[in-house]
Amino acid sequence: MPASDPATPVILDIKERIAVVTIDSPPVNALGHAVRSGVMAALDKAEADDAVDAVVIRGAGRCFSGGADIREFGTPPAEPTLRQVCARVEDFPKIVVAALHSTAFGGGLELPLSCHYRVADASAQIALPEVKLGIVPGSGGTQRLPRIVGAKRALKVILSGDPFAAREAHDLGVLDAILDGDLTAAAVAYAAKLVADGAPLRKVRDLAVADADAEVFAEARKTWEKRSRGLLAPLACIDCVEIAATKSFDEGMQREREIFVACRDSEQSKAQRHLFFAEREAAKVKDVPRDTVKRPINTAAVVGCGTMGGGIAMCLVNVGIPVTVLETSEDALKAGLAKIEKNYAATVSKGRLTQAEMDKRMGLINGTTNYADLGPADIVIEAVFEEMDLKRTIFGELDKVMKPGAVLATNTSTLDIDEIAAATKRPADVIGTHFFSPANVMKLMENVRGKETAKDVIATVMALGKTIQKIPVLVGNCDGFVGNRMYHRYTRQAYFLLEEGALPQQVDKVFLDFGFAMGPLAVGDLAGLDVSYLVRKRQVQFIKPGERWPVAADRVVEAGRKGQKTNAGWYRYEEGSRKPLPDPEVQKIIEATSAELGIERREITDQEIHERCFYALINEGAKILDEGMAQRASDIDIIWTNGYGFPIAKGGPMFHADQVGAKHVYERLAHWAKVASPALEPAPLLEKLARTGGTFADL
Ligand code: NAD
């Protein structure tokens, strides 16, 4: 029988009285209907065969199993369901051993959890990632795992959703043994020994849950109510594990199913599943073939070791890429490196990094004030002050010293990539790599292609993003790129709303109610209001006749209120506290500005704030898509959920637009454009979607 036959994705083979059931369904042995039926049929044969003493279930090819195909979500479950397969395995009259290699994720772990024993080779990784998709494990994972490893450890695995390597999984008690040599042969020998030793059929359903104290669950709820920011799945997972600890197995299975269905059908889970696929899509560049040969990146350089340069250097050395950092003087260099060191030391003191690992990483960073030292690097990332002339001078220098083929990247957040590239004789090698602050923490990497950026440079930088564990998204070269360009649209509306009658705390509350951790005015205070003030001063020259300017925002800074650093911005702050407190002084400044502008203040509803801010965001997103500055609407969602705190439960601005409907967004924008702010004139693409009933997802 040929391997990998889609019609026969499960192969039964008998070796020394052990039936080996091999799931062979490339690429990841997803547990689709044919696989489930195949496992059932193989088990029937193995049960009936007197020459079989025990069963080993294994995966062929790349991994044990990547789990259920979540694209099956929309369809009614076809029998046998994974739950039925798991029950059959658990009740099987002969010993069943799961033999895991590489990934055993989701359903791909729930099946092994129903086996009587679990072994693996050193490559194995286990995970129950369902929580990240807004659901609970739905095939007994929440009921069996706590019975195997206890409540606390089960919560750790289920709530993190993260992979655990074989060694950790063994320490947790998920695996009975890690085997050396050929896994199938070793697992067959392991099963034969169990039979020879008269080992019991260890039915997980019959085990009691260890460390199932009420405090364990109370503690978990306390932590996750804060951490999950409105996401329901983590709390639903805790409920399921508590049920496992306090109710019968059958009742637990019943409740797990009900909770799974409720989660699956929620808007949140839809949003999270959208983001799951969106993140994978974002890595693909439409006109850059997957097999484009990338330039090797083994060494790197960073110019400027300030807030961003230091963080970027950390990202690189964290994955073992040596970095040479250039600063203007020995003192500046010392200060920059000291900041990096302090950052690492804080992680060491929290116990999240060993001193030895910190030393290793610091050892990979070299400092210099001499451009010639950067020459051999495979990539250089510039992160100096946001000034065009300075950046052009630096790129001119880099052009002289960097080896041919080096990637020349800039971390600019607003400047024209083509203008920077034009300072070199190799614009095809120039690209934007826009990191977010703090660069060593924030996941988003907005890569900006210039008009001459070479395809292999794009492929190289997108791949580097993955290597340094970021989420890379490719965008076009326009003012503010995608993220900041949209951000400015809604902050502008927030400022205008203040001038028309709202107060900072009211505007920010609408954002908090929507699921943001902070509103735009509190964010402004955190970032420093003087920073955006200076940017605006530079933009003044570009104001079009009749264009409205956010005057109140200028007046607040002109009153010496620069945000948290002066304990006064849109809010006031007690010494040493970051809690924004409403301030009557700010109200006075805002009211005086309204008078200065001849605006009669009126009552502003929360609905108006919501629509003018969030729909402004969507409107700009539509313009960006129309101009081809983002490849797809879902890329914008990835940028916003990973770089700007847009609530994951809402799936990003463009997904949200599709949920409320383009027609509604269009009509409300048209209304506000007429009565309050012409800047809200609906984008042509939005108008088209509204007229045709289209969605951003289908563009
Ligand atoms: P920063 O002021 O903290 O650091 C800039 C560093 O560049 C300083 O250490 C300075 O000494 C050094 N520098 C200046 N001129 C230099 C030169 N000629 N040669 C070498 N080093 C030089 O600024 P930052 O916040 O790190 O921003 C750097 C860049 O990153 C800017 O382009 C900014 O727009 C962008 N950016 C910043 C953020 C943020 O939140 N801070 C986020 C994204 C992008």
PDB file of N, CA, C and O in Angstrom, residues 499-534:
ATOM      1  N   GLU A 499     -12.400  69.441  21.851  1.00  0.00           N
ATOM      2  CA  GLU A 499     -12.700  70.845  21.534  1.00  0.00           C
ATOM      3  C   GLU A 499     -14.201  71.084  21.377  1.00  0.00           C
ATOM      4  O   GLU A 499     -14.689  72.181  21.566  1.00  0.00           O
ATOM      5  N   GLU A 500     -14.922  70.031  21.027  1.00  0.00           N
ATOM      6  CA  GLU A 500     -16.367  70.195  20.788  1.00  0.00           C
ATOM      7  C   GLU A 500     -17.209  69.987  22.036  1.00  0.00           C
ATOM      8  O   GLU A 500     -18.396  70.294  22.036  1.00  0.00           O
ATOM      9  N   GLY A 501     -16.617  69.415  23.107  1.00  0.00           N
ATOM     10  CA  GLY A 501     -17.428  69.282  24.319  1.00  0.00           C
ATOM     11  C   GLY A 501     -17.056  68.112  25.222  1.00  0.00           C
ATOM     12  O   GLY A 501     -17.524  68.039  26.358  1.00  0.00           O
ATOM     13  N   ALA A 502     -16.244  67.161  24.750  1.00  0.00           N
ATOM     14  CA  ALA A 502     -15.901  66.012  25.599  1.00  0.00           C
ATOM     15  C   ALA A 502     -14.719  66.348  26.505  1.00  0.00           C
ATOM     16  O   ALA A 502     -14.052  67.363  26.317  1.00  0.00           O
ATOM     17  N   LEU A 503     -14.467  65.489  27.483  1.00  0.00           N
ATOM     18  CA  LEU A 503     -13.292  65.621  28.339  1.00  0.00           C
ATOM     19  C   LEU A 503     -12.433  64.361  28.194  1.00  0.00           C
ATOM     20  O   LEU A 503     -12.943  63.305  27.787  1.00  0.00           O
ATOM     21  N   PRO A 504     -11.129  64.460  28.513  1.00  0.00           N
ATOM     22  CA  PRO A 504     -10.244  63.304  28.271  1.00  0.00           C
ATOM     23  C   PRO A 504     -10.768  61.999  28.872  1.00  0.00           C
ATOM     24  O   PRO A 504     -10.743  60.951  28.225  1.00  0.00           O
ATOM     25  N   GLN A 505     -11.253  62.085  30.120  1.00  0.00           N
ATOM     26  CA  GLN A 505     -11.683  60.849  30.783  1.00  0.00           C
ATOM     27  C   GLN A 505     -12.877  60.204  30.081  1.00  0.00           C
ATOM     28  O   GLN A 505     -13.027  58.983  30.068  1.00  0.00           O
ATOM     29  N   GLN A 506     -13.722  61.040  29.453  1.00  0.00           N
ATOM     30  CA  GLN A 506     -14.883  60.475  28.745  1.00  0.00           C
ATOM     31  C   GLN A 506     -14.422  59.765  27.462  1.00  0.00           C
ATOM     32  O   GLN A 506     -14.865  58.653  27.151  1.00  0.00           O
ATOM     33  N   VAL A 507     -13.524  60.410  26.744  1.00  0.00           N
ATOM     34  CA  VAL A 507     -13.030  59.805  25.497  1.00  0.00           C
ATOM     35  C   VAL A 507     -12.315  58.489  25.809  1.00  0.00           C
ATOM     36  O   VAL A 507     -12.586  57.445  25.200  1.00  0.00           O
ATOM     37  N   ASP A 508     -11.426  58.541  26.791  1.00  0.00           N
ATOM     38  CA  ASP A 508     -10.653  57.327  27.098  1.00  0.00           C
ATOM     39  C   ASP A 508     -11.551  56.201  27.580  1.00  0.00           C
ATOM     40  O   ASP A 508     -11.301  55.031  27.297  1.00  0.00           O
ATOM     41  N   LYS A 509     -12.614  56.558  28.301  1.00  0.00           N
ATOM     42  CA  LYS A 509     -13.489  55.502  28.834  1.00  0.00           C
ATOM     43  C   LYS A 509     -14.143  54.700  27.699  1.00  0.00           C
ATOM     44  O   LYS A 509     -14.331  53.484  27.803  1.00  0.00           O
ATOM     45  N   VAL A 510     -14.462  55.378  26.620  1.00  0.00           N
ATOM     46  CA  VAL A 510     -15.073  54.671  25.480  1.00  0.00           C
ATOM     47  C   VAL A 510     -14.084  53.621  24.939  1.00  0.00           C
ATOM     48  O   VAL A 510     -14.474  52.515  24.565  1.00  0.00           O
ATOM     49  N   PHE A 511     -12.808  53.960  24.962  1.00  0.00           N
ATOM     50  CA  PHE A 511     -11.786  52.999  24.506  1.00  0.00           C
ATOM     51  C   PHE A 511     -11.666  51.827  25.486  1.00  0.00           C
ATOM     52  O   PHE A 511     -11.542  50.674  25.073  1.00  0.00           O
ATOM     53  N   LEU A 512     -11.702  52.154  26.778  1.00  0.00           N
ATOM     54  CA  LEU A 512     -11.602  51.081  27.775  1.00  0.00           C
ATOM     55  C   LEU A 512     -12.811  50.160  27.648  1.00  0.00           C
ATOM     56  O   LEU A 512     -12.683  48.937  27.696  1.00  0.00           O
ATOM     57  N   ASP A 513     -13.990  50.758  27.466  1.00  0.00           N
ATOM     58  CA  ASP A 513     -15.210  49.941  27.338  1.00  0.00           C
ATOM     59  C   ASP A 513     -15.135  49.027  26.118  1.00  0.00           C
ATOM     60  O   ASP A 513     -15.686  47.939  26.105  1.00  0.00           O
ATOM     61  N   PHE A 514     -14.438  49.482  25.084  1.00  0.00           N
ATOM     62  CA  PHE A 514     -14.323  48.687  23.860  1.00  0.00           C
ATOM     63  C   PHE A 514     -13.323  47.538  24.047  1.00  0.00           C
ATOM     64  O   PHE A 514     -13.339  46.570  23.296  1.00  0.00           O
ATOM     65  N   GLY A 515     -12.443  47.687  25.051  1.00  0.00           N
ATOM     66  CA  GLY A 515     -11.483  46.604  25.318  1.00  0.00           C
ATOM     67  C   GLY A 515     -10.023  47.008  25.247  1.00  0.00           C
ATOM     68  O   GLY A 515      -9.134  46.182  25.446  1.00  0.00           O
ATOM     69  N   PHE A 516      -9.754  48.282  24.928  1.00  0.00           N
ATOM     70  CA  PHE A 516      -8.370  48.753  24.971  1.00  0.00           C
ATOM     71  C   PHE A 516      -7.918  48.828  26.436  1.00  0.00           C
ATOM     72  O   PHE A 516      -8.739  49.064  27.328  1.00  0.00           O
ATOM     73  N   ALA A 517      -6.610  48.653  26.664  1.00  0.00           N
ATOM     74  CA  ALA A 517      -6.093  48.773  28.029  1.00  0.00           C
ATOM     75  C   ALA A 517      -5.979  50.233  28.436  1.00  0.00           C
ATOM     76  O   ALA A 517      -6.037  50.573  29.614  1.00  0.00           O
ATOM     77  N   MET A 518      -5.809  51.106  27.437  1.00  0.00           N
ATOM     78  CA  MET A 518      -5.682  52.546  27.694  1.00  0.00           C
ATOM     79  C   MET A 518      -6.351  53.310  26.564  1.00  0.00           C
ATOM     80  O   MET A 518      -6.351  52.841  25.422  1.00  0.00           O
ATOM     81  N   GLY A 519      -6.843  54.501  26.871  1.00  0.00           N
ATOM     82  CA  GLY A 519      -7.380  55.351  25.819  1.00  0.00           C
ATOM     83  C   GLY A 519      -6.263  56.164  25.181  1.00  0.00           C
ATOM     84  O   GLY A 519      -5.152  56.244  25.733  1.00  0.00           O
ATOM     85  N   PRO A 520      -6.536  56.826  24.048  1.00  0.00           N
ATOM     86  CA  PRO A 520      -5.466  57.523  23.324  1.00  0.00           C
ATOM     87  C   PRO A 520      -4.894  58.714  24.087  1.00  0.00           C
ATOM     88  O   PRO A 520      -3.731  59.081  23.872  1.00  0.00           O
ATOM     89  N   LEU A 521      -5.673  59.298  24.983  1.00  0.00           N
ATOM     90  CA  LEU A 521      -5.152  60.471  25.695  1.00  0.00           C
ATOM     91  C   LEU A 521      -4.194  60.026  26.799  1.00  0.00           C
ATOM     92  O   LEU A 521      -3.123  60.618  26.979  1.00  0.00           O
ATOM     93  N   ALA A 522      -4.552  58.951  27.498  1.00  0.00           N
ATOM     94  CA  ALA A 522      -3.630  58.398  28.497  1.00  0.00           C
ATOM     95  C   ALA A 522      -2.376  57.870  27.808  1.00  0.00           C
ATOM     96  O   ALA A 522      -1.263  58.004  28.335  1.00  0.00           O
ATOM     97  N   VAL A 523      -2.529  57.304  26.614  1.00  0.00           N
ATOM     98  CA  VAL A 523      -1.350  56.819  25.856  1.00  0.00           C
ATOM     99  C   VAL A 523      -0.449  58.000  25.504  1.00  0.00           C
ATOM    100  O   VAL A 523       0.777  57.933  25.625  1.00  0.00           O
ATOM    101  N   GLY A 524      -1.065  59.108  25.112  1.00  0.00           N
ATOM    102  CA  GLY A 524      -0.298  60.318  24.787  1.00  0.00           C
ATOM    103  C   GLY A 524       0.533  60.766  25.981  1.00  0.00           C
ATOM    104  O   GLY A 524       1.720  61.086  25.851  1.00  0.00           O
ATOM    105  N   ASP A 525      -0.079  60.748  27.163  1.00  0.00           N
ATOM    106  CA  ASP A 525       0.649  61.135  28.380  1.00  0.00           C
ATOM    107  C   ASP A 525       1.828  60.209  28.630  1.00  0.00           C
ATOM    108  O   ASP A 525       2.892  60.638  29.069  1.00  0.00           O
ATOM    109  N   LEU A 526       1.633  58.936  28.346  1.00  0.00           N
ATOM    110  CA  LEU A 526       2.681  57.946  28.571  1.00  0.00           C
ATOM    111  C   LEU A 526       3.844  58.165  27.597  1.00  0.00           C
ATOM    112  O   LEU A 526       5.015  58.153  27.972  1.00  0.00           O
ATOM    113  N   ALA A 527       3.513  58.403  26.341  1.00  0.00           N
ATOM    114  CA  ALA A 527       4.550  58.554  25.308  1.00  0.00           C
ATOM    115  C   ALA A 527       5.240  59.908  25.396  1.00  0.00           C
ATOM    116  O   ALA A 527       6.377  60.062  24.947  1.00  0.00           O
ATOM    117  N   GLY A 528       4.569  60.899  25.980  1.00  0.00           N
ATOM    118  CA  GLY A 528       5.116  62.256  26.037  1.00  0.00           C
ATOM    119  C   GLY A 528       4.428  63.126  25.004  1.00  0.00           C
ATOM    120  O   GLY A 528       4.591  62.912  23.803  1.00  0.00           O
ATOM    121  N   LEU A 529       3.645  64.115  25.470  1.00  0.00           N
ATOM    122  CA  LEU A 529       2.869  64.936  24.534  1.00  0.00           C
ATOM    123  C   LEU A 529       3.772  65.843  23.706  1.00  0.00           C
ATOM    124  O   LEU A 529       3.410  66.279  22.615  1.00  0.00           O
ATOM    125  N   ASP A 530       4.961  66.140  24.244  1.00  0.00           N
ATOM    126  CA  ASP A 530       5.872  67.021  23.508  1.00  0.00           C
ATOM    127  C   ASP A 530       6.371  66.364  22.220  1.00  0.00           C
ATOM    128  O   ASP A 530       6.674  67.043  21.247  1.00  0.00           O
ATOM    129  N   VAL A 531       6.429  65.021  22.221  1.00  0.00           N
ATOM    130  CA  VAL A 531       6.934  64.317  21.038  1.00  0.00           C
ATOM    131  C   VAL A 531       5.989  64.570  19.857  1.00  0.00           C
ATOM    132  O   VAL A 531       6.406  65.025  18.778  1.00  0.00           O
ATOM    133  N   SER A 532       4.695  64.326  20.072  1.00  0.00           N
ATOM    134  CA  SER A 532       3.755  64.528  18.957  1.00  0.00           C
ATOM    135  C   SER A 532       3.589  66.024  18.656  1.00  0.00           C
ATOM    136  O   SER A 532       3.317  66.428  17.524  1.00  0.00           O
ATOM    137  N   TYR A 533       3.798  66.863  19.666  1.00  0.00           N
ATOM    138  CA  TYR A 533       3.736  68.311  19.454  1.00  0.00           C
ATOM    139  C   TYR A 533       4.797  68.736  18.434  1.00  0.00           C
ATOM    140  O   TYR A 533       4.524  69.458  17.479  1.00  0.00           O
ATOM    141  N   LEU A 534       6.010  68.217  18.637  1.00  0.00           N
ATOM    142  CA  LEU A 534       7.098  68.573  17.725  1.00  0.00           C
ATOM    143  C   LEU A 534       6.832  68.046  16.311  1.00  0.00           C
ATOM    144  O   LEU A 534       7.093  68.729  15.318  1.00  0.00           O
TER     145      LEU A 534
END
